[in-house]
Coordinates of C-alpha atoms in Angstrom, one line a residue:
M1254 CA 97.0 100.7 99.3
A1255 CA 95.6 100.8 102.8
T1256 CA 92.5 98.9 103.6
K1257 CA 89.6 101.2 104.3
G1258 CA 87.4 100.9 107.4
R1259 CA 84.5 98.4 107.1
P1260 CA 81.6 100.0 105.3
R1261 CA 78.4 100.3 107.4
P1262 CA 75.1 99.1 105.9
A1263 CA 71.9 100.9 106.7
S1264 CA 70.7 100.5 110.3
A1265 CA 68.6 97.5 111.2
E1266 CA 65.2 97.8 112.7
A1267 CA 65.1 97.4 116.5
D1268 CA 63.3 94.1 116.3
Q1269 CA 66.0 92.6 114.1
G1270 CA 68.6 92.5 116.9
P1271 CA 71.6 94.7 117.6
S1272 CA 72.3 97.7 115.5
Q1273 CA 75.2 97.8 113.1
D1274 CA 76.9 100.3 115.4
D1275 CA 76.7 97.8 118.2
I1276 CA 78.1 95.0 116.0
G1277 CA 81.0 97.4 115.2
V1278 CA 81.7 97.8 118.8
E1279 CA 81.9 94.0 119.4
A1280 CA 84.2 93.7 116.4
R1281 CA 86.6 96.1 118.1
V1282 CA 86.4 94.2 121.3
V1283 CA 87.4 91.1 119.5
A1284 CA 90.2 93.0 117.8
G1285 CA 91.7 93.7 121.2
I1286 CA 91.3 90.1 122.3
L1287 CA 93.1 88.9 119.2
L1288 CA 95.9 91.4 119.6
N1289 CA 96.5 90.4 123.2
A1290 CA 96.3 86.7 122.4
A1291 CA 98.9 87.2 119.7
L1292 CA 101.2 89.0 122.1
E1293 CA 100.8 86.3 124.8
K1294 CA 101.9 83.2 122.8
R1295 CA 102.6 81.7 119.4
N1296 CA 99.4 80.8 117.5
G1297 CA 97.5 82.8 120.0
L1298 CA 95.6 84.9 117.4
D1299 CA 94.4 81.8 115.5
E1300 CA 93.3 80.2 118.7
A1301 CA 91.4 83.3 119.8
L1302 CA 89.6 83.4 116.4
S1303 CA 88.1 80.0 117.3
Q1304 CA 86.8 81.2 120.6
P1305 CA 83.1 82.1 121.2
A1306 CA 83.6 85.9 121.2
A1307 CA 85.1 85.8 117.6
R1308 CA 82.8 83.0 116.4
A1309 CA 79.7 85.0 117.5
L1310 CA 80.6 87.8 115.0
E1311 CA 79.3 87.9 111.4
P1312 CA 82.0 87.0 108.9
V1313 CA 82.5 90.6 107.8
D1314 CA 83.0 91.7 111.4
R1315 CA 85.3 88.9 112.2
A1316 CA 87.4 89.7 109.2
F1317 CA 87.5 93.4 110.3
A1318 CA 88.5 92.4 113.8
R1319 CA 91.4 90.3 112.4
A1320 CA 92.5 93.1 110.1
V1321 CA 92.6 95.5 112.9
A1322 CA 94.6 93.2 115.1
M1323 CA 97.1 92.4 112.3
A1324 CA 97.5 96.1 111.6
A1325 CA 98.2 96.8 115.3
L1326 CA 100.8 93.9 115.4
R1327 CA 102.6 95.2 112.3
R1328 CA 102.8 98.8 113.7
L1329 CA 102.9 98.0 117.4
G1330 CA 106.2 99.7 118.1
E1331 CA 105.2 102.9 116.2
I1332 CA 101.8 102.9 117.9
D1333 CA 103.4 102.7 121.3
Q1334 CA 105.8 105.4 120.4
I1335 CA 102.9 107.7 119.6
L1336 CA 101.1 106.8 122.8
D1337 CA 104.1 107.1 125.1
R1338 CA 104.8 110.6 123.9
R1339 CA 101.3 111.6 125.2
L1340 CA 101.1 109.6 128.4
K1341 CA 102.7 110.8 131.6
K1342 CA 102.6 107.2 133.0
S1343 CA 101.6 103.9 131.4
P1344 CA 97.9 103.1 131.9
P1345 CA 96.6 99.6 132.6
E1346 CA 97.1 97.2 129.8
A1347 CA 93.4 97.1 129.0
V1348 CA 93.4 100.9 128.4
R1349 CA 96.5 100.7 126.2
T1350 CA 94.8 97.9 124.2
L1351 CA 91.8 100.2 123.5
M1352 CA 94.1 102.9 122.2
R1353 CA 96.3 100.5 120.2
V1354 CA 93.1 99.2 118.5
A1355 CA 91.9 102.7 117.7
L1356 CA 95.2 103.9 116.3
A1357 CA 95.6 100.8 114.2
Q1358 CA 92.3 101.8 112.6
T1359 CA 92.9 105.4 112.0
L1360 CA 96.7 105.4 111.1
V1361 CA 96.9 102.1 109.2
L1362 CA 93.5 101.1 108.0
E1363 CA 92.3 104.7 107.4
T1364 CA 89.1 104.3 109.4
P1365 CA 87.5 107.7 110.0
A1366 CA 88.9 109.1 113.3
F1367 CA 85.5 110.0 114.7
A1368 CA 84.3 106.4 114.4
A1369 CA 87.4 104.9 116.0
V1370 CA 87.7 107.4 118.8
S1371 CA 84.0 107.4 119.8
T1372 CA 84.0 103.6 119.8
A1373 CA 87.1 103.5 122.0
V1374 CA 85.6 105.9 124.5
K1375 CA 82.3 103.9 124.5
L1376 CA 84.3 100.7 125.2
A1377 CA 86.3 102.3 128.0
E1378 CA 83.0 103.5 129.6
R1379 CA 81.5 100.0 129.3
D1380 CA 84.1 98.2 131.5
P1381 CA 84.5 99.1 135.2
K1382 CA 88.2 98.5 134.9
T1383 CA 88.7 101.1 132.1
R1384 CA 85.9 103.5 132.9
P1385 CA 88.1 105.8 135.1
Y1386 CA 90.3 106.3 132.0
K1387 CA 87.7 107.1 129.4
N1388 CA 88.7 110.8 129.5
L1389 CA 92.3 109.9 129.0
V1390 CA 91.4 107.7 126.0
N1391 CA 89.4 110.5 124.5
A1392 CA 92.1 113.1 125.1
V1393 CA 95.0 111.1 123.8
L1394 CA 93.2 109.8 120.6
R1395 CA 91.7 113.2 119.8
G1396 CA 95.1 114.8 120.3
V1397 CA 96.7 112.4 117.8
G1398 CA 93.9 113.2 115.3
R1399 CA 94.4 116.9 115.8
E1400 CA 98.2 117.2 116.0
G1401 CA 99.2 114.1 113.9
P1402 CA 101.1 111.1 115.1
G1403 CA 104.6 112.7 114.8
L1404 CA 107.7 110.9 113.7
T1405 CA 108.0 107.2 114.2
T1406 CA 110.7 104.6 113.2
A1407 CA 109.9 101.4 111.4
E1408 CA 112.6 99.6 113.4
S1409 CA 110.6 100.2 116.6
N1410 CA 108.1 97.5 115.3
L1411 CA 110.9 94.9 115.8
P1412 CA 111.7 93.5 119.2
D1413 CA 115.0 94.9 120.4
W1414 CA 116.8 91.5 120.5
I1415 CA 115.7 90.6 117.0
A1416 CA 116.7 94.0 115.6
A1417 CA 120.1 93.6 117.2
R1418 CA 120.5 90.1 115.7
W1419 CA 119.5 91.1 112.2
K1420 CA 121.7 94.2 112.3
A1421 CA 124.7 92.0 113.3
T1422 CA 123.9 89.4 110.7
Y1423 CA 122.8 91.4 107.7
G1424 CA 123.9 94.9 108.3
E1425 CA 122.2 98.2 109.1
A1426 CA 120.9 98.8 105.5
A1427 CA 119.3 95.3 105.4
L1428 CA 117.8 95.9 108.8
A1429 CA 116.1 99.0 107.6
G1430 CA 114.7 97.1 104.6
L1431 CA 113.4 94.3 106.9
A1432 CA 111.7 96.8 109.2
L1433 CA 109.9 98.5 106.3
A1434 CA 108.8 95.0 105.0
A1435 CA 107.4 94.3 108.4
R1436 CA 104.9 97.1 108.0
E1437 CA 103.3 95.8 104.9
E1438 CA 100.5 93.4 104.4
P1439 CA 101.6 90.9 101.7
A1440 CA 99.9 89.9 98.6
T1441 CA 98.6 86.4 97.8
D1442 CA 100.8 84.1 95.8
L1443 CA 99.7 81.1 93.7
S1444 CA 101.7 78.1 92.5
L1445 CA 100.3 76.5 89.3
K1446 CA 100.0 73.0 88.1
P1447 CA 102.0 72.2 85.0
G1448 CA 100.2 73.1 81.8
V1449 CA 98.2 75.9 83.4
D1450 CA 99.0 79.2 81.7
P1451 CA 100.4 81.7 84.2
A1452 CA 99.4 84.7 82.1
A1453 CA 95.8 83.5 82.0
V1454 CA 95.6 82.9 85.7
A1455 CA 97.2 86.3 86.4
A1456 CA 94.6 88.0 84.1
A1457 CA 91.8 86.1 85.9
V1458 CA 92.8 87.2 89.4
D1459 CA 94.1 90.7 88.5
G1460 CA 97.7 89.7 89.3
E1461 CA 101.2 89.4 87.8
V1462 CA 103.5 86.6 86.9
L1463 CA 106.7 86.6 89.0
T1464 CA 110.1 85.0 88.2
G1465 CA 109.7 81.3 88.5
G1466 CA 106.0 81.2 87.4
T1467 CA 104.3 82.2 90.7
V1468 CA 101.2 84.4 90.2
R1469 CA 100.9 87.2 92.6
T1470 CA 97.5 89.0 93.3
G1471 CA 96.4 91.8 95.5
R1472 CA 93.0 90.1 95.9
R1473 CA 91.7 89.4 99.4
G1474 CA 89.1 87.1 100.9
D1475 CA 88.1 83.5 100.5
V1476 CA 90.2 82.0 97.7
A1477 CA 87.6 79.2 97.2
G1478 CA 85.6 81.6 95.0
W1479 CA 88.5 82.7 92.8
P1480 CA 88.8 81.6 89.1
G1481 CA 90.7 78.2 88.8
F1482 CA 90.2 77.1 92.4
E1483 CA 87.5 74.5 91.8
D1484 CA 89.4 73.3 88.7
G1485 CA 92.5 72.7 90.9
D1486 CA 94.7 74.9 88.7
W1487 CA 96.6 76.3 91.6
W1488 CA 97.3 76.4 95.3
V1489 CA 98.3 79.3 97.7
Q1490 CA 102.0 79.3 98.4
D1491 CA 104.3 82.3 99.0
A1492 CA 106.8 82.8 96.2
A1493 CA 109.8 82.1 98.5
A1494 CA 108.2 78.9 99.8
A1495 CA 108.0 77.6 96.3
V1496 CA 111.8 78.0 95.8
P1497 CA 113.0 74.9 97.8
G1498 CA 110.7 72.6 95.8
R1499 CA 112.1 73.9 92.5
L1500 CA 115.6 73.6 93.9
L1501 CA 115.1 69.9 94.5
N1502 CA 114.4 69.6 90.8
V1503 CA 112.5 66.3 90.8
K1504 CA 111.8 64.5 87.5
P1505 CA 109.0 62.2 86.5
S1506 CA 109.5 58.6 87.7
E1507 CA 111.8 59.7 90.5
T1508 CA 110.9 59.1 94.2
A1509 CA 110.6 62.0 96.6
L1510 CA 110.2 62.4 100.3
D1511 CA 108.7 65.5 101.9
M1512 CA 109.7 65.0 105.6
C1513 CA 107.7 67.8 107.3
A1514 CA 105.0 68.2 104.7
A1515 CA 102.1 70.2 106.3
P1516 CA 100.4 72.3 105.1
G1517 CA 101.5 70.8 101.9
G1518 CA 102.5 73.3 99.2
K1519 CA 105.9 71.6 98.6
T1520 CA 104.3 68.2 98.4
L1521 CA 102.0 69.5 95.7
Q1522 CA 105.0 70.8 93.8
L1523 CA 106.8 67.5 93.9
A1524 CA 103.7 65.6 92.9
A1525 CA 103.0 68.1 90.1
A1526 CA 106.5 67.5 88.7
G1527 CA 105.6 63.8 88.3
A1528 CA 107.5 62.3 91.2
T1529 CA 106.2 59.4 93.4
V1530 CA 105.9 61.3 96.6
V1531 CA 105.7 60.3 100.3
A1532 CA 104.6 63.1 102.6
L1533 CA 105.3 62.9 106.3
D1534 CA 104.1 65.1 109.2
R1535 CA 103.6 64.6 112.9
S1536 CA 100.3 66.5 112.8
A1537 CA 97.4 64.6 111.4
P1538 CA 95.0 67.7 111.6
R1539 CA 97.5 69.8 109.6
L1540 CA 97.7 67.0 107.0
K1541 CA 94.0 67.3 106.3
R1542 CA 94.6 70.5 104.3
L1543 CA 97.2 68.7 102.2
T1544 CA 94.8 65.8 101.6
Q1545 CA 92.1 68.2 100.5
N1546 CA 94.4 70.0 98.1
L1547 CA 95.6 66.8 96.6
E1548 CA 92.0 65.9 95.9
R1549 CA 91.1 69.3 94.5
T1550 CA 94.2 69.4 92.2
G1551 CA 94.0 65.8 91.1
L1552 CA 97.5 65.1 92.3
T1553 CA 98.6 62.1 94.3
A1554 CA 101.0 61.4 97.2
E1555 CA 101.3 58.9 100.0
V1556 CA 100.4 60.8 103.2
V1557 CA 101.6 59.5 106.5
A1558 CA 101.0 61.1 109.9
V1559 CA 104.2 60.3 111.8
P1560 CA 107.2 62.3 113.2
A1561 CA 109.8 62.1 110.4
E1562 CA 112.5 60.9 112.7
D1563 CA 110.3 58.0 113.9
W1564 CA 109.1 56.7 110.6
E1565 CA 109.7 53.0 110.5
D1566 CA 110.2 52.4 106.8
A1567 CA 113.3 51.2 105.0
R1568 CA 112.8 53.1 101.7
T1569 CA 115.3 55.6 100.4
F1570 CA 114.6 58.2 97.8
D1571 CA 116.0 60.0 94.8
A1572 CA 115.1 63.4 96.4
V1573 CA 114.4 64.4 100.0
L1574 CA 113.0 67.7 101.1
L1575 CA 113.3 68.9 104.7
D1576 CA 111.4 72.1 105.5
A1577 CA 112.3 71.9 109.2
P1578 CA 110.4 73.2 112.1
C1579 CA 111.8 76.6 113.0
T1580 CA 111.1 80.0 114.6
A1581 CA 109.5 81.2 111.4
T1582 CA 110.9 84.7 111.8
G1583 CA 111.0 85.0 108.0
T1584 CA 107.2 84.9 107.8
F1585 CA 106.6 88.1 109.7
R1586 CA 104.9 89.7 106.7
R1587 CA 102.1 87.2 106.9
N1588 CA 102.4 86.4 110.6
P1589 CA 103.6 89.5 112.4
E1590 CA 102.9 87.9 115.8
V1591 CA 106.0 85.6 115.3
L1592 CA 108.3 88.4 116.1
R1593 CA 106.6 89.0 119.5
A1594 CA 106.0 85.3 120.3
T1595 CA 109.6 84.1 119.5
K1596 CA 112.0 84.1 122.4
P1597 CA 115.8 83.9 122.2
A1598 CA 115.9 80.5 123.9
E1599 CA 113.7 79.0 121.1
V1600 CA 116.4 79.5 118.5
A1601 CA 118.8 77.1 120.2
K1602 CA 116.0 74.7 121.1
L1603 CA 114.8 74.4 117.5
A1604 CA 118.3 74.3 116.1
D1605 CA 118.7 71.0 118.1
V1606 CA 115.6 69.6 116.5
Q1607 CA 116.8 70.6 113.0
H1608 CA 120.1 68.9 113.7
R1609 CA 118.4 65.6 114.4
L1610 CA 116.0 65.9 111.4
L1611 CA 118.9 66.6 109.0
D1612 CA 120.7 63.5 110.1
A1613 CA 117.4 61.5 109.7
A1614 CA 116.9 63.1 106.2
A1615 CA 120.4 62.1 105.2
E1616 CA 119.7 58.4 105.8
R1617 CA 116.8 58.6 103.4
V1618 CA 118.8 59.8 100.4
K1619 CA 119.9 57.2 97.8
P1620 CA 123.5 57.3 96.7
G1621 CA 123.6 59.9 93.9
G1622 CA 120.4 61.4 95.3
R1623 CA 119.9 64.9 96.6
L1624 CA 118.6 66.6 99.7
V1625 CA 117.2 70.1 100.1
Y1626 CA 117.2 71.6 103.6
C1627 CA 115.2 74.8 104.2
T1628 CA 113.7 76.9 106.9
C1629 CA 111.5 80.0 106.9
S1630 CA 113.7 81.6 109.6
L1631 CA 116.1 84.5 109.3
E1632 CA 118.3 83.1 112.1
R1633 CA 121.7 81.8 111.0
E1634 CA 121.6 79.0 113.6
E1635 CA 118.6 77.6 111.8
G1636 CA 120.1 77.9 108.3
E1637 CA 123.8 78.4 107.4
T1638 CA 125.1 77.1 110.7
Q1639 CA 123.1 73.9 110.3
I1640 CA 124.5 73.1 106.9
I1641 CA 128.1 73.9 107.9
A1642 CA 127.9 71.5 110.8
F1643 CA 126.0 68.9 108.7
L1644 CA 128.7 68.8 106.0
R1645 CA 131.4 68.4 108.6
R1646 CA 129.8 65.3 110.1
N1647 CA 128.5 63.9 106.8
P1648 CA 131.4 63.8 104.3
A1649 CA 129.3 61.8 101.9
F1650 CA 127.4 65.0 101.0
R1651 CA 128.4 68.1 99.1
T1652 CA 126.8 71.4 98.2
V1653 CA 125.3 71.8 94.7
A1654 CA 125.2 75.5 94.0
A1655 CA 121.8 77.0 93.4
D1656 CA 120.8 79.0 90.3
P1657 CA 118.5 81.7 91.5
A1658 CA 117.0 82.4 88.1
A1659 CA 116.2 78.8 87.5
V1660 CA 114.3 78.4 90.8
G1661 CA 112.5 81.8 91.0
A1662 CA 114.7 83.3 93.7
P1663 CA 116.1 86.9 93.8
P1664 CA 119.6 86.9 92.4
E1665 CA 121.0 88.6 95.5
A1666 CA 119.8 85.7 97.6
L1667 CA 122.7 83.5 96.4
T1668 CA 125.4 83.1 99.1
P1669 CA 129.1 82.6 98.4
E1670 CA 128.7 78.9 99.3
G1671 CA 126.0 78.4 96.7
W1672 CA 123.1 78.4 99.1
L1673 CA 120.1 80.7 99.1
R1674 CA 119.4 83.3 101.8
I1675 CA 116.1 85.1 100.9
L1676 CA 115.2 88.2 102.8
P1677 CA 111.6 89.6 103.0
S1678 CA 113.0 93.0 101.8
M1679 CA 114.1 91.5 98.5
W1680 CA 111.7 92.1 95.5
A1681 CA 110.5 95.2 97.4
G1682 CA 109.2 96.7 94.1
H1683 CA 106.9 93.7 93.7
G1684 CA 105.8 93.4 97.3
G1685 CA 108.5 91.4 98.9
L1686 CA 108.4 87.7 99.9
D1687 CA 108.9 85.5 102.9
G1688 CA 112.3 85.0 104.4
F1689 CA 113.9 81.6 103.7
F1690 CA 117.2 79.7 103.8
A1691 CA 117.6 76.8 101.4
A1692 CA 120.6 74.6 100.5
R1693 CA 120.8 71.7 98.0
L1694 CA 123.1 68.9 98.8
E1695 CA 124.1 65.8 96.9
R1696 CA 125.0 62.4 98.2
V1697 CA 128.1 61.2 96.4
S1698 CA 127.6 57.9 94.7

């Protein structure tokens, strides 16, 4: 179901500050800032949200601005197809941004057209750089409203180089499914502590219980106010992100190492299973969220802020989990900006990092112990290719075939080698899930 345009409260009196209409204009300005920041660099949207323009908005307006920017990112190719059919030549980027923001509202968020169009024209008139184009903005947007957007293709929302890669790797039918998944805003998934009733949590948050025990809900907003949060019954974790922790299959009294732990969902899984857990991550700020969730859930882990390959500690472990840094192209449902921010050269660069981390992880595994390697990337160089090369240079390790049903993964995710390759288009009837690669390896005693 599409998100409706932000409802407007009654107008404020003049002496109470700017009118609600003026606040709405500022929210749309920030939506354009967020959109451009996301297109310029990875994490640009989050950084822009912390800047003065966004922070000056009321929370409801800031949330609206973010929703508009995310909608524009998810449908950017289609929006540009619509615009390009009506433009004789490309206008300045600031003008295109105004029209992208307006069409994201009307075509995706179902904001009334008159509100989106009139605001876009007002914004064009306000800036000397865009003022000469205000009639163009008005004509194009009203034309779309009058004649309809016309046919668009979901594949256009994917950068050409990524679409070509995925078609070559997964086939044309899979590419079509991935493109459709990229359009959709995902639900929120919750992982539960042992002993917490999934059916009860699902009923409390108007959700459903997925294979593996994840609870999925269509609720939006601040999760801190949801039933069970204060009691520490659950934490937010995509259904696919919960699979590698289950694949590791730790037991009470075992020792476990989470090598790149932040933001910490997998550490919580290992601790909840009763293992003695060490969680490493190079980013102390990102570990704060893990520490807070450990306190809230009453779980324990040793948290160390250090690059995993530089950790000077002689301990080895029964179970090691390496969720390696990657391009994160499998998370495009939640983070549509990754498809625009990722460049081809990054795949090879990060593959080298993963190679080094895998070798470091192998040294931490006890004889007879196990290692799970995973990435939230859809690129083979960051998944299958890594494991093939690792097994060639580490004959002491062998693959242990995964059981999709036992770990809450789609059955079609199982590869011939016994690894898991989860695509966001799987479980389409239940809203999909993030893309992941995961392989379980065992060190021969």
